[in-house]
Every structure is written in structure tokens, then in C-alpha cells.
PDB file of C-alpha atoms in Angstrom:
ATOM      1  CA  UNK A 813       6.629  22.952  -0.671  1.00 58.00           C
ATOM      2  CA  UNK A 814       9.055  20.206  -0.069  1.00 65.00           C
ATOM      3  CA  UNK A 815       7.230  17.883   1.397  1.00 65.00           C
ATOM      4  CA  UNK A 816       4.686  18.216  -1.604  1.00 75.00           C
ATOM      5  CA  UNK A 817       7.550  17.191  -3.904  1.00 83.00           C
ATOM      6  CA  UNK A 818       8.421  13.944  -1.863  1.00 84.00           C
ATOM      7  CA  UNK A 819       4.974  13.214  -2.132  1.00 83.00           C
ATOM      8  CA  UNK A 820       4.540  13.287  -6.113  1.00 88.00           C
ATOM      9  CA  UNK A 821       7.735  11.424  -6.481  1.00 91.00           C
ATOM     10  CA  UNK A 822       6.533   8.649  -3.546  1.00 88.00           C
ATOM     11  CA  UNK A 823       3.141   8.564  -5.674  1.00 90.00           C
ATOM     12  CA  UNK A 824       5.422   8.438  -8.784  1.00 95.00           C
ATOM     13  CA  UNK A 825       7.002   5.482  -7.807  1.00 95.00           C
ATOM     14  CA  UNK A 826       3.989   3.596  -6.355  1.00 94.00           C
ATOM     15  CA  UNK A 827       3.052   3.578  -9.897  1.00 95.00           C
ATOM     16  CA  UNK A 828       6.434   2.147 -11.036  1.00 97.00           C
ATOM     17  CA  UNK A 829       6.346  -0.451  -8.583  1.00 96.00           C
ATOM     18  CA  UNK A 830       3.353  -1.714  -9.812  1.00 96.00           C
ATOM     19  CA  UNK A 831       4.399  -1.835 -13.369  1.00 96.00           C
ATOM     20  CA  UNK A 832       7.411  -3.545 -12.671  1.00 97.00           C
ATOM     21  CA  UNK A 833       5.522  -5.937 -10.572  1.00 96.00           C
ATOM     22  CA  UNK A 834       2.872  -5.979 -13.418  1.00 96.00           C
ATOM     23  CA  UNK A 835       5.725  -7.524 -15.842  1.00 96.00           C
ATOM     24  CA  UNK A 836       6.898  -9.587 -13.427  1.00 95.00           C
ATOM     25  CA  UNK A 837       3.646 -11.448 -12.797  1.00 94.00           C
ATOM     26  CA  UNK A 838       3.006 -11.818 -16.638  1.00 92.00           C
ATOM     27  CA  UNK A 839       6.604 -13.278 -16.753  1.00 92.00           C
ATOM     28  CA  UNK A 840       5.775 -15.888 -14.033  1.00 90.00           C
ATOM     29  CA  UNK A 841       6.759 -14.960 -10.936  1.00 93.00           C
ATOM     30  CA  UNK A 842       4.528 -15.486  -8.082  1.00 93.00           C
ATOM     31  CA  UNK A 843       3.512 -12.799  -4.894  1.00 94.00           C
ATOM     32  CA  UNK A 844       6.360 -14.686  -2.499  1.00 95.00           C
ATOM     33  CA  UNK A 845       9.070 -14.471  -5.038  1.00 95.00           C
ATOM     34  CA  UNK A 846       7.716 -10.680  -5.222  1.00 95.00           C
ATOM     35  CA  UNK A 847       7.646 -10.180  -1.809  1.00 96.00           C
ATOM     36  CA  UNK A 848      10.931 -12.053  -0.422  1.00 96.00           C
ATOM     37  CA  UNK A 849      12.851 -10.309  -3.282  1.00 95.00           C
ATOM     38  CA  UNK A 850      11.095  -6.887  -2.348  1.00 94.00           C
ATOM     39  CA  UNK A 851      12.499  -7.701   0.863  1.00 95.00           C
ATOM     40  CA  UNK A 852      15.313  -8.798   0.121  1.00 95.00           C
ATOM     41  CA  UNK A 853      16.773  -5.043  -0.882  1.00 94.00           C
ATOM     42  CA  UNK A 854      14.588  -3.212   1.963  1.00 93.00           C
ATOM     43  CA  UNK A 855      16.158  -5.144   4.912  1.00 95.00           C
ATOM     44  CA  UNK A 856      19.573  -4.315   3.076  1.00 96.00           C
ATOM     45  CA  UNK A 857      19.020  -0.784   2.647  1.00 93.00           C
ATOM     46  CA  UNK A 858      17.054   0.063   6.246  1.00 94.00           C
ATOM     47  CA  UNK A 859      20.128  -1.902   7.734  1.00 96.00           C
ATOM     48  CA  UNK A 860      22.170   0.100   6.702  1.00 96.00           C
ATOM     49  CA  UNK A 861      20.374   3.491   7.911  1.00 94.00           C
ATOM     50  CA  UNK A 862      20.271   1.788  11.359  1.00 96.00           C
ATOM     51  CA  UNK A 863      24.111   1.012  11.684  1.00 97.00           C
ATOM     52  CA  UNK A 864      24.760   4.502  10.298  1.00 96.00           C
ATOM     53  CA  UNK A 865      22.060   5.958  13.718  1.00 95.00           C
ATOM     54  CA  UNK A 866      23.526   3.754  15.589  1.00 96.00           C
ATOM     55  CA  UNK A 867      19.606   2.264  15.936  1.00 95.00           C
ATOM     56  CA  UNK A 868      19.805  -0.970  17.715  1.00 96.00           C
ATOM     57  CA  UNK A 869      18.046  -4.075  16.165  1.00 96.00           C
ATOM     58  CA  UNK A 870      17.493  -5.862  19.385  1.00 95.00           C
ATOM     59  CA  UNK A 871      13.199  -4.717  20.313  1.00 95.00           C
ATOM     60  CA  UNK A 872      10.914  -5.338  23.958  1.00 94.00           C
ATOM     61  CA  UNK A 873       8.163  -5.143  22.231  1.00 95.00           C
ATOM     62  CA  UNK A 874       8.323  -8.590  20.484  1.00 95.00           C
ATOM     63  CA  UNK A 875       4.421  -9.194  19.866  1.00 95.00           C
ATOM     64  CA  UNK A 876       3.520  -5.652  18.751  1.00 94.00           C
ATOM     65  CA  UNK A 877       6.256  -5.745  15.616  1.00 94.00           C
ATOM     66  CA  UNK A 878       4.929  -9.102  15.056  1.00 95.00           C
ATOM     67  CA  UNK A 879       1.327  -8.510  14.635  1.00 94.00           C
ATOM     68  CA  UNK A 880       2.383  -5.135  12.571  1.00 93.00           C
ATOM     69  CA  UNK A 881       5.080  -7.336  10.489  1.00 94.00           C
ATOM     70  CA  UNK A 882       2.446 -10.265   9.541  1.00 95.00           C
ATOM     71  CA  UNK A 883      -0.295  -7.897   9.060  1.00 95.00           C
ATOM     72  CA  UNK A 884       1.708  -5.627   6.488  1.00 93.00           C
ATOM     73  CA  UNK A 885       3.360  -8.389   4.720  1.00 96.00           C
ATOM     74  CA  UNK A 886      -0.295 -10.259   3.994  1.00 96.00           C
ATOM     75  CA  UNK A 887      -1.166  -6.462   2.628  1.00 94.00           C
ATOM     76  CA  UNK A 888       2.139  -6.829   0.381  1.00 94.00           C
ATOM     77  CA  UNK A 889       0.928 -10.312  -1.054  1.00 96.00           C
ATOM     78  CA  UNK A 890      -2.620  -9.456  -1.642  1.00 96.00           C
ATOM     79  CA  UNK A 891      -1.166  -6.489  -3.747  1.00 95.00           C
ATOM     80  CA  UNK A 892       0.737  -8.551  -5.805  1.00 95.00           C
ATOM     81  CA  UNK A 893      -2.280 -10.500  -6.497  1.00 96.00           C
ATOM     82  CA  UNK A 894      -4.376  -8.335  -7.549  1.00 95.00           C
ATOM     83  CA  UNK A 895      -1.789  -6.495  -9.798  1.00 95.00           C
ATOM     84  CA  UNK A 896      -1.537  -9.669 -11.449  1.00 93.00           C
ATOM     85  CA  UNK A 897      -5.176  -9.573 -12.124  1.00 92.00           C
ATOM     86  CA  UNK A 898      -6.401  -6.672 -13.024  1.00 92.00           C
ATOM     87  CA  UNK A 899      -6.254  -3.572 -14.901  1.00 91.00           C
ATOM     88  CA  UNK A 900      -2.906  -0.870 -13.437  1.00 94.00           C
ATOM     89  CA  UNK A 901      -5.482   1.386 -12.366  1.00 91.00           C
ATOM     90  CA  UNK A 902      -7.663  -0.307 -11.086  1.00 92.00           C
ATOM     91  CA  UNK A 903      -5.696  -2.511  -8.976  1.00 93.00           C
ATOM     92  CA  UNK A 904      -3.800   0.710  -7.230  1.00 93.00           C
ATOM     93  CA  UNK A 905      -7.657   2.231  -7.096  1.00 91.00           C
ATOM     94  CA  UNK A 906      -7.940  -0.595  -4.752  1.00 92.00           C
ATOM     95  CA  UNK A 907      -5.544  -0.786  -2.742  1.00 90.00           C
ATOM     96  CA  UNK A 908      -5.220   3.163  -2.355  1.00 87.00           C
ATOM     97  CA  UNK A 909      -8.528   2.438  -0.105  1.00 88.00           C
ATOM     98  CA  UNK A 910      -6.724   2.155   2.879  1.00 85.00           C
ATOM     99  CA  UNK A 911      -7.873   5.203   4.473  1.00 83.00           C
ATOM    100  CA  UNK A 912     -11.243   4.514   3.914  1.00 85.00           C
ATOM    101  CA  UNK A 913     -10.513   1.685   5.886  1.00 88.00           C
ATOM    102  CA  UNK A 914      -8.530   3.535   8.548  1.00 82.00           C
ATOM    103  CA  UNK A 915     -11.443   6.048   8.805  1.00 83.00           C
ATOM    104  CA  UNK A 916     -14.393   2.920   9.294  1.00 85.00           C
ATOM    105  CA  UNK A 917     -11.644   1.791  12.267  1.00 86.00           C
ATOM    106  CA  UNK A 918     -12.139   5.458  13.575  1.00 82.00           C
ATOM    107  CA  UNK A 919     -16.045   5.070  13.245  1.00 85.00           C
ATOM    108  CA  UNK A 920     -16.042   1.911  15.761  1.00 87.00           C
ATOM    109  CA  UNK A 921     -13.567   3.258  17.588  1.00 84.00           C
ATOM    110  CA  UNK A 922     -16.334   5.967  18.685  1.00 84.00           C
ATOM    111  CA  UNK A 923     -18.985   3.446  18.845  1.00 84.00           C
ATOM    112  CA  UNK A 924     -16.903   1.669  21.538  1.00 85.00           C
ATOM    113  CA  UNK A 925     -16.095   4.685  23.260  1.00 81.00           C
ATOM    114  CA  UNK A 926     -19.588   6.552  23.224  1.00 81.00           C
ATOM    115  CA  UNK A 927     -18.078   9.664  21.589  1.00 81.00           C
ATOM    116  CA  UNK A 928     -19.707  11.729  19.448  1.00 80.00           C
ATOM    117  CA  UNK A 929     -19.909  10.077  16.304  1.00 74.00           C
ATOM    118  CA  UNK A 930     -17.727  11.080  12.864  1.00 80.00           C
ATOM    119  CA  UNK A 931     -21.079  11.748  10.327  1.00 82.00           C
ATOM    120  CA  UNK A 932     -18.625  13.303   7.956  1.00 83.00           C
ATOM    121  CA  UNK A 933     -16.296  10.320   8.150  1.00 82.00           C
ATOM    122  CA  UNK A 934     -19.326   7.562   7.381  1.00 85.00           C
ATOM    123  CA  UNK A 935     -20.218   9.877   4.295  1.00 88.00           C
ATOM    124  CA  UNK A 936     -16.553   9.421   3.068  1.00 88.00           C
ATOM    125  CA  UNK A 937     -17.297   5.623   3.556  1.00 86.00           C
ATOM    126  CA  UNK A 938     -20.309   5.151   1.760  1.00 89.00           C
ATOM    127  CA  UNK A 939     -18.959   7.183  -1.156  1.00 91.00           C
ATOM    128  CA  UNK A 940     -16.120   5.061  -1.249  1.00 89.00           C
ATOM    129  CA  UNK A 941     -17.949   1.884  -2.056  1.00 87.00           C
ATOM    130  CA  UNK A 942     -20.516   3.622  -4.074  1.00 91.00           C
ATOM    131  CA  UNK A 943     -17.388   4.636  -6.070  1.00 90.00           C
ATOM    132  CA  UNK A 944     -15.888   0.791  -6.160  1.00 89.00           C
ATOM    133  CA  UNK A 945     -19.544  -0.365  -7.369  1.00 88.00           C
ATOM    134  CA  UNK A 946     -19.106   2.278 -10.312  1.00 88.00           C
ATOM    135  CA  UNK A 947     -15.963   1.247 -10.995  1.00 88.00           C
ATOM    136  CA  UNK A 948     -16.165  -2.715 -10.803  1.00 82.00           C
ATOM    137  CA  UNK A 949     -19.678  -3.132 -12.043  1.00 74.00           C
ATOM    138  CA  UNK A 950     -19.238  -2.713 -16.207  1.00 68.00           C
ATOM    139  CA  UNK A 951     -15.662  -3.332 -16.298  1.00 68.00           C
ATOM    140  CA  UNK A 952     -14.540  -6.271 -14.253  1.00 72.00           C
ATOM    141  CA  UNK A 953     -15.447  -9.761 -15.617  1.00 78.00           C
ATOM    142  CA  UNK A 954     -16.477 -12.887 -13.226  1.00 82.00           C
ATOM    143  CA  UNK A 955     -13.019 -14.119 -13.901  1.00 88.00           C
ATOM    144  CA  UNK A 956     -11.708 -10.693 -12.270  1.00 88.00           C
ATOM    145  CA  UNK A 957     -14.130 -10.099  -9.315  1.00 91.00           C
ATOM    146  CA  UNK A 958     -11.433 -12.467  -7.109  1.00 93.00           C
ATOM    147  CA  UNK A 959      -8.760 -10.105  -7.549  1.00 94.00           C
ATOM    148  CA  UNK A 960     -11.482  -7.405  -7.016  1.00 93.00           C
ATOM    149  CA  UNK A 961     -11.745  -8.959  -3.426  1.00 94.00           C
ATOM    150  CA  UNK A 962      -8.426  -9.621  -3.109  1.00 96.00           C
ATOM    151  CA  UNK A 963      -7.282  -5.754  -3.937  1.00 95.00           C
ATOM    152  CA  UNK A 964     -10.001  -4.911  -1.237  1.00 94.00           C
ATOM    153  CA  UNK A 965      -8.316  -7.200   0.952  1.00 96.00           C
ATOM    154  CA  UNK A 966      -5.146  -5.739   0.368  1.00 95.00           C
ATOM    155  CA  UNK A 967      -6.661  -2.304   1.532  1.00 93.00           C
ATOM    156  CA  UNK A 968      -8.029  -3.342   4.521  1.00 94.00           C
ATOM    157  CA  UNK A 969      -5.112  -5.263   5.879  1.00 95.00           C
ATOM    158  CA  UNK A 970      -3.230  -2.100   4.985  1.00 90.00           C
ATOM    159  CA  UNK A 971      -5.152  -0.368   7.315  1.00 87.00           C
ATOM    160  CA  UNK A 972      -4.892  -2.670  10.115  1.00 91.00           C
ATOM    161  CA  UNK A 973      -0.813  -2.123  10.140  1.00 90.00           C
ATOM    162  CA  UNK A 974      -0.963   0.955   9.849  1.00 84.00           C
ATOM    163  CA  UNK A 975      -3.123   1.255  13.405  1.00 85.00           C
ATOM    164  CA  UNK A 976       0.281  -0.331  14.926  1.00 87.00           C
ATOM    165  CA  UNK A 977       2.312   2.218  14.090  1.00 81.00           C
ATOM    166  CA  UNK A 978       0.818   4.947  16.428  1.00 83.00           C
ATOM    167  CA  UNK A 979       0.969   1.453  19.164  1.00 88.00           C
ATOM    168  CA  UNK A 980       4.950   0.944  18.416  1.00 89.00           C
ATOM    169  CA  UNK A 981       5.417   5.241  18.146  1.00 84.00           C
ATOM    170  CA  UNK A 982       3.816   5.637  21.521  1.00 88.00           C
ATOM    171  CA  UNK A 983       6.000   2.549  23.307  1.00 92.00           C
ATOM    172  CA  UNK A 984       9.664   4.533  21.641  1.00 90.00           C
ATOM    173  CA  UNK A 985      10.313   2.309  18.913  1.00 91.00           C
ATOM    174  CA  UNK A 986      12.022   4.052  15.816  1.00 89.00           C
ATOM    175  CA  UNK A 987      10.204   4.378  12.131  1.00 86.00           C
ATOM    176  CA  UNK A 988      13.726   2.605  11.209  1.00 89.00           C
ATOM    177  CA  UNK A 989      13.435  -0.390  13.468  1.00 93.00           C
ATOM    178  CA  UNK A 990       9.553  -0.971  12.591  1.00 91.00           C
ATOM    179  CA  UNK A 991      10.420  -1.130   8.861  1.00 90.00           C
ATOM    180  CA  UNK A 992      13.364  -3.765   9.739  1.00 94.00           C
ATOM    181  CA  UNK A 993      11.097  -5.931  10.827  1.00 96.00           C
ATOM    182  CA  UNK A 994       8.028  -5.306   8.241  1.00 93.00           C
ATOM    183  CA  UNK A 995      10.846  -6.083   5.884  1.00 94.00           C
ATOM    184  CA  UNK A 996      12.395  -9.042   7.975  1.00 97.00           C
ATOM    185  CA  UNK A 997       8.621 -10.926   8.292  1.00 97.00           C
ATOM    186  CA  UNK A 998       8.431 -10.348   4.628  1.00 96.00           C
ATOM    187  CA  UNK A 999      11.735 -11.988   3.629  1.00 96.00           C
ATOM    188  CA  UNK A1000      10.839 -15.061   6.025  1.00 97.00           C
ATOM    189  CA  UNK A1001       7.326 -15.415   4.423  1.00 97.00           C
ATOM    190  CA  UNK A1002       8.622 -14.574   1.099  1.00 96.00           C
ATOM    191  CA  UNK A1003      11.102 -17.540   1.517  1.00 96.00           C
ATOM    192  CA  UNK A1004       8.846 -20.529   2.866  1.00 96.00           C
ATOM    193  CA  UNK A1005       5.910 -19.235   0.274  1.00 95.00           C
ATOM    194  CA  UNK A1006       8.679 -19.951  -2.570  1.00 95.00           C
ATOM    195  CA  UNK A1007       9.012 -23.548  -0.902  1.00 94.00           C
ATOM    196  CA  UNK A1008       5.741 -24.371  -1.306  1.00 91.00           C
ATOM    197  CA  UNK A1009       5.001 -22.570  -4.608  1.00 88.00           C
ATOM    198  CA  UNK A1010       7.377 -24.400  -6.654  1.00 84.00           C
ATOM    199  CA  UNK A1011      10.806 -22.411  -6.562  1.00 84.00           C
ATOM    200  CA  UNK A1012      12.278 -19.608  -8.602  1.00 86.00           C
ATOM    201  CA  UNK A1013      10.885 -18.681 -11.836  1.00 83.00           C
ATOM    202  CA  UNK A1014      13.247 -16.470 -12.857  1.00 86.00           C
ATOM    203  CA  UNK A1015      13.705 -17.346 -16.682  1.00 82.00           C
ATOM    204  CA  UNK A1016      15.525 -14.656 -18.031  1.00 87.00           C
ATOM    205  CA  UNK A1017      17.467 -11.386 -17.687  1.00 92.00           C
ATOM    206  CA  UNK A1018      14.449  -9.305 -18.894  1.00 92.00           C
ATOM    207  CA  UNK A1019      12.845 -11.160 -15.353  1.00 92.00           C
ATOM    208  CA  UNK A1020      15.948  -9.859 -13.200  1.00 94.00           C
ATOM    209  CA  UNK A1021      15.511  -6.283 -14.336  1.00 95.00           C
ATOM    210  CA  UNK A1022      11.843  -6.619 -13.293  1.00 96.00           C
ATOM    211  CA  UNK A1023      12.950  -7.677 -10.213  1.00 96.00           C
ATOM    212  CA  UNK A1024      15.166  -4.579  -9.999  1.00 96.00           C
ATOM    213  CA  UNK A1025      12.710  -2.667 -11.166  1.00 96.00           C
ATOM    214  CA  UNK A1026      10.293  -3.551  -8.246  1.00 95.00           C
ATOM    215  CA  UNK A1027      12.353  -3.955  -5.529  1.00 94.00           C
ATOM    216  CA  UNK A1028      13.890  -0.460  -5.680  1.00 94.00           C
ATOM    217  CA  UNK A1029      10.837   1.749  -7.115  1.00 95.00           C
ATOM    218  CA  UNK A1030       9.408   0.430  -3.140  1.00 92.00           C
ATOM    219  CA  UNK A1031      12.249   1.376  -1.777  1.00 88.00           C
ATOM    220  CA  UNK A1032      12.757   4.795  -3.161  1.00 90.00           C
ATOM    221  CA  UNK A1033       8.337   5.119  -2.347  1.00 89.00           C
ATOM    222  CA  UNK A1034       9.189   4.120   1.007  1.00 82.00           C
ATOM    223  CA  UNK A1035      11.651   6.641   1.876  1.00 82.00           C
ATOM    224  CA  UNK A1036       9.581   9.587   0.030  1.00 84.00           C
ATOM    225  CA  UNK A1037       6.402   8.700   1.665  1.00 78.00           C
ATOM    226  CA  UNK A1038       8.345   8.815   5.012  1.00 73.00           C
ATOM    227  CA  UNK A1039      10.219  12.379   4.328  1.00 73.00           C
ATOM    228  CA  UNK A1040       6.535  13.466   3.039  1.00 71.00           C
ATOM    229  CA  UNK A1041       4.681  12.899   6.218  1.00 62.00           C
ATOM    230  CA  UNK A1042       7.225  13.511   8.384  1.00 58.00           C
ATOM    231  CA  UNK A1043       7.888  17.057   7.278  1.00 58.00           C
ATOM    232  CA  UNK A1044       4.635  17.796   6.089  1.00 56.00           C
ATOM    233  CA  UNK A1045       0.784  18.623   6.639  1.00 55.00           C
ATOM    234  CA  UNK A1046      -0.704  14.831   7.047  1.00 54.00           C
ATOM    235  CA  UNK A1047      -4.176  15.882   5.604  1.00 56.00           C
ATOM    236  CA  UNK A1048      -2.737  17.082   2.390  1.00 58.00           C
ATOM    237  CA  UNK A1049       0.057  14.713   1.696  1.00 60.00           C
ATOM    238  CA  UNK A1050      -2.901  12.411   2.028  1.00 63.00           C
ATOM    239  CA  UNK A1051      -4.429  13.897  -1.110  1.00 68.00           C
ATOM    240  CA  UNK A1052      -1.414  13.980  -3.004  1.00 74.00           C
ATOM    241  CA  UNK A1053      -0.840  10.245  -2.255  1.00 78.00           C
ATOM    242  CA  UNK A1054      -3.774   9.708  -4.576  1.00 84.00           C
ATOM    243  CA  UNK A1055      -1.485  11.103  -7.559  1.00 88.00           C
ATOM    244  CA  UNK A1056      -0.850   7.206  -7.563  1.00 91.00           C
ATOM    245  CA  UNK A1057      -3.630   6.586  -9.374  1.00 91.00           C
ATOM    246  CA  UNK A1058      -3.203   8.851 -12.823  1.00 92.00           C
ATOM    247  CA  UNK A1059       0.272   7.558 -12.723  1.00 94.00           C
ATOM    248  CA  UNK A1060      -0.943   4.212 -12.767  1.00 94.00           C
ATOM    249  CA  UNK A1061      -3.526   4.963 -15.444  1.00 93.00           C
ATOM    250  CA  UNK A1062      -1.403   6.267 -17.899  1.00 93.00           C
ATOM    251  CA  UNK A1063       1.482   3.506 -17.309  1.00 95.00           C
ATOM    252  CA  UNK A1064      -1.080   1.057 -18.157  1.00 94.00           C
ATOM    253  CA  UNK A1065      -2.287   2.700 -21.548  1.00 93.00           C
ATOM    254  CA  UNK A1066       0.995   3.446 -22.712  1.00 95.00           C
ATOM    255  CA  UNK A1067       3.234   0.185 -21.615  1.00 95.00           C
ATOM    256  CA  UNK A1068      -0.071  -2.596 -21.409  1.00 94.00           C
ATOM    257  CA  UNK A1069      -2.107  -1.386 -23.816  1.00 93.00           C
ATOM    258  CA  UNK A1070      -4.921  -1.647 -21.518  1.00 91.00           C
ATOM    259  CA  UNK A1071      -8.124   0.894 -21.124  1.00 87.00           C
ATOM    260  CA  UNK A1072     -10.790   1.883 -19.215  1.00 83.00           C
ATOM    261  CA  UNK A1073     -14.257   2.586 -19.606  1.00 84.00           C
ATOM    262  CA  UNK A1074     -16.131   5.678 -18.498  1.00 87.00           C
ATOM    263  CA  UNK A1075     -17.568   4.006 -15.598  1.00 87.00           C
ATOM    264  CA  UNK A1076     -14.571   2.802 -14.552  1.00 87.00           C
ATOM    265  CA  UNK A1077     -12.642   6.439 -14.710  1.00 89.00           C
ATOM    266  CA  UNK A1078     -16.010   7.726 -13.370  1.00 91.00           C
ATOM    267  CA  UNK A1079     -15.767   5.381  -9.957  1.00 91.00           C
ATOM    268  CA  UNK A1080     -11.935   5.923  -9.548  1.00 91.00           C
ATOM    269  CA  UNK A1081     -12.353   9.457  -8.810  1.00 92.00           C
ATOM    270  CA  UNK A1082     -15.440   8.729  -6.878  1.00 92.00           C
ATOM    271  CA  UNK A1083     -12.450   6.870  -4.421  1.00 91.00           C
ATOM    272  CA  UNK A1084     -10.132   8.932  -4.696  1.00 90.00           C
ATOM    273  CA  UNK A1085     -12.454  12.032  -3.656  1.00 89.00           C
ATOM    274  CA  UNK A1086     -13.808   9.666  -1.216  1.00 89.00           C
ATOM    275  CA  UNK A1087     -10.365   8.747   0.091  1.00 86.00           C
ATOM    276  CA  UNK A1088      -9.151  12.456   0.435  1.00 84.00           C
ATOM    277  CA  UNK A1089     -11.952  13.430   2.380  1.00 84.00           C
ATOM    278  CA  UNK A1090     -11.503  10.538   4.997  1.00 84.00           C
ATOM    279  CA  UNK A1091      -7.959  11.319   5.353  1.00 78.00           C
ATOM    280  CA  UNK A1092      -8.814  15.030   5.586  1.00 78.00           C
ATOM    281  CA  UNK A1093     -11.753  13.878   8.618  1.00 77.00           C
ATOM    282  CA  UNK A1094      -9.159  11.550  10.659  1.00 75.00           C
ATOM    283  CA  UNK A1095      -6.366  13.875  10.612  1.00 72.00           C
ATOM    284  CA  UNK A1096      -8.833  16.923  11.812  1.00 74.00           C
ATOM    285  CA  UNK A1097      -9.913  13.691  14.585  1.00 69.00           C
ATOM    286  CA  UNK A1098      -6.185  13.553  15.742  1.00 64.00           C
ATOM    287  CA  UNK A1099      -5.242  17.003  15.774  1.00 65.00           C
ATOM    288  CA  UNK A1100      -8.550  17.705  18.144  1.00 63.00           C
ATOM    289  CA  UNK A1101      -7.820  14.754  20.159  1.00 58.00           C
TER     290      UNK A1101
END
């Protein structure tokens, strides 16, 4: 039951995040302010956790946290584009594709090892971009199909880092000390992208309680999401991970005054049906395997 709650208040503040970063866009601040200031709190806060475990910052697995960090950190940037975009909804539609992802990883996973192959799995796949087609088709304009891609982009890279994590679990390194340095890669690229994208834009108090806003409704998702799976059935907190997207929905009507057409409601829960069932199929995969 428990781990049910920590996964409607993770999905609850998913949503938040993106509204605060939703502001924060329109107000002028760019993805690496975003990210280096989401960061910013993160590597304060996990610190902290570590030095109270007594978790040791110091890793020998160098590469592996780097490819993870980088990886996760473009995922966090191409999230904040496509937020800026597009529509609430349809932006954490999107990026809430990461399992599909994770599931067409699984697929060529069995190509390369000549198992039997995951039919149920490809179905989830094609009715995932089927459901994206329904969606995008009628209600994105040609000046919104780039942050179409982008938000697709942002899924898939999502589902690249998150094939590291099994990598770093297997070779002993702590959830706490592969968030440090997710957080630490992000704060380093957040910093040079604000060199090179013309500063700080923060013109107002209104812009710092954005900034607030963001940086601890992804903290506070962060540590739900983690008590969720980690005390919990995977395949179901999967499904309730998709609560992101009604959040999202109706924190767009209500505080952007934006809407959505039929199609477009229609091809969301195409996804997010399409989304549960490959997270249901992958976590059936790992439980047999």
C-alpha cells in the first residue's frame, strides 16, 4: 500500500516540476540554467544522505558513472526543451516513453543473444508510436514537431541511463553515490552551458521562486520514485508512474490555459497503455531471468 502512495506523490511532483520549469522557460531561462540550478540543490541534498551513511564519494568505476552521468544529464536538457515547447501534457506524454524505449533495448538484446523473442514486448512498441502519431498528428504545428523530436529524444536517452544502473548495481556501487554523480555531471554541464548561452537570466523574484519551485519538486520525485521501487512491486509502480500524465494535463488547463484535442487525449492513453504494458513485459523478463 505504501509503496503505491510514494508513487502518486513521485508522479505528483513530476507534474510540478514541469510546471515550475514551464514558468521558468516562459520567463527566460534556458535548459542549463534549469539543469545546473536543478543540480545545484540535488548534489546538496544527496550529500548530505551520504555523510549521514557514512557512503564514501571516492568511486573505481570512473567510466561507468560517467557514461550514466552524461547520458542522464542530456535526458535532463532535452526535457527542458521540450517543456518549453509544447503543450504540459504532451511534453511529459513524451518523455514518460522511456520504457518503451527500455523494452525495444530488451528486443535487441534477444536478437543478439538468439533467445526467444519478446512478441508481447514489440506489440507494446508499435502501439506506442501508433499512439504518438495520434497524438502529434492534428495537434502539433510545424513550428512544434522539433520539440516533438526533442521530447522523443529525451525518452530515449532516458532509457539508455537507466540500462547503467543494473551495470553500476551489479559492480556494488550505492543508489546514493550514482545520483551524486548524475547530479555532479549536471551541475558541471549546467555551468559551462550558462557560459556559452549568455549568463543568468534571472530577472525577478517571481523567477527565483520558479527556480525553487523546480529544483525541489525533482528532488522530493526523486526520493519518492526511489522509496516506490525499492519497496514495491516494479511492474505496478510502473503503471502508477503514468499518473504523471493527468497531473500534467490538468496543471496545464488550469495554470496555462492550454487544451487538448480529442486526438491528442485519444493518443496519450494509447502511450500510456502502451507504456504499462512494456513495463509489465520487462519486469515479467527479469523476474524469469
Amino acid at each position: 500500500m505504501m509503496n503505491s502512495f510514494w508513487m502518486i506523490l513521485s508522479s505528483f511532483f513530476y507534474a510540478t516540476y514541469a510546471l515550475f520549469l514551464k514558468f521558468a522557460s516562459i520567463d527566460g531561462l534556458t535548459s542549463f540554467e534549469i539543469l545546473f540550478y536543478r543540480s545545484l540543490l540535488g548534489i546538496i541534498f544527496i550529500s548530505i544522505v551520504m555523510l549521514h551513511k557514512s557512503i564514501g564519494f571516492l568511486t573505481k568505476h570512473p567510466f561507468e558513472h560517467a557514461c550514466r552521468s552524461c547520458i542522464g544529464t542530456s535526458c535532463i536538457v532535452f526535457g527542458a526543451i521540450a517543456i518549453s515547447g509544447i503543450n504540459l501534457g504532451m511534453a511529459q506524454t513524451l518523455n514518460n516513453m522511456t520504457p518503451l524505449f527500455i523494452g525495444l533495448f530488451v528486443c535487441i538484446g534477444c536478437l543478439r543473444a538468439r533467445e526467444p523473442f519478446p512478441w508481447g514486448l514489440v506489440a507494446s512498441l508499435i502501439l506506442g508510436f501508433i499512439g504518438v502519431t495520434i497524438m502529434v498528428g492534428p495537434s502539433a504545428s510545424l513550428e512544434e514537431m522539433p520539440f516533438v523530436l526533442v521530447g522523443l529524444l529525451s525518452a530515449f536517452t532516458g532509457g539508455v541511463a537507466m540500462m547503467f544502473i543494473p551495470i553500476l548495481s551489479r559492480l556494488r556501487e550505492p543508489e546514493e553515490r550514482i545520483l551524486f554523480y548524475f547530479f555532479l555531471a549536471g551541475l558541471v554541464c549546467g555551468a559551462i552551458g550558462i557560459l556559452f548561452t549568455g549568463g543568468i537570466h534571472i530577472k525577478s523574484l517571481s523567477t527565483v521562486g520558479w527556480i525553487l519551485g523546480f529544483s525541489f519538486s525533482s528532488t522530493l520525485m526523486q526520493v519518492c520514485f526511489t522509496m516506490a521501487f525499492a519497496r514495491g512491486d516494479t511492474g505496478f509502480s510502473g503503471f502508477l508512474q503514468y499518473l504523471t500524465i493527468p497531473f500534467a494535463v490538468i496543471f496545464g488547463v488550469i495554470f496555462l490555459g492550454e487544451s487538448l484535442s480529442f486526438a491528442a487525449i485519444a493518443g496519450m492513453c494509447v502511450i500510456a497503455g502502451a507504456g504499462i504494458l512494456a513495463s509489465l513485459f520487462t519486469a515479467r523478463r527479469k523476474k524469469k531471468a
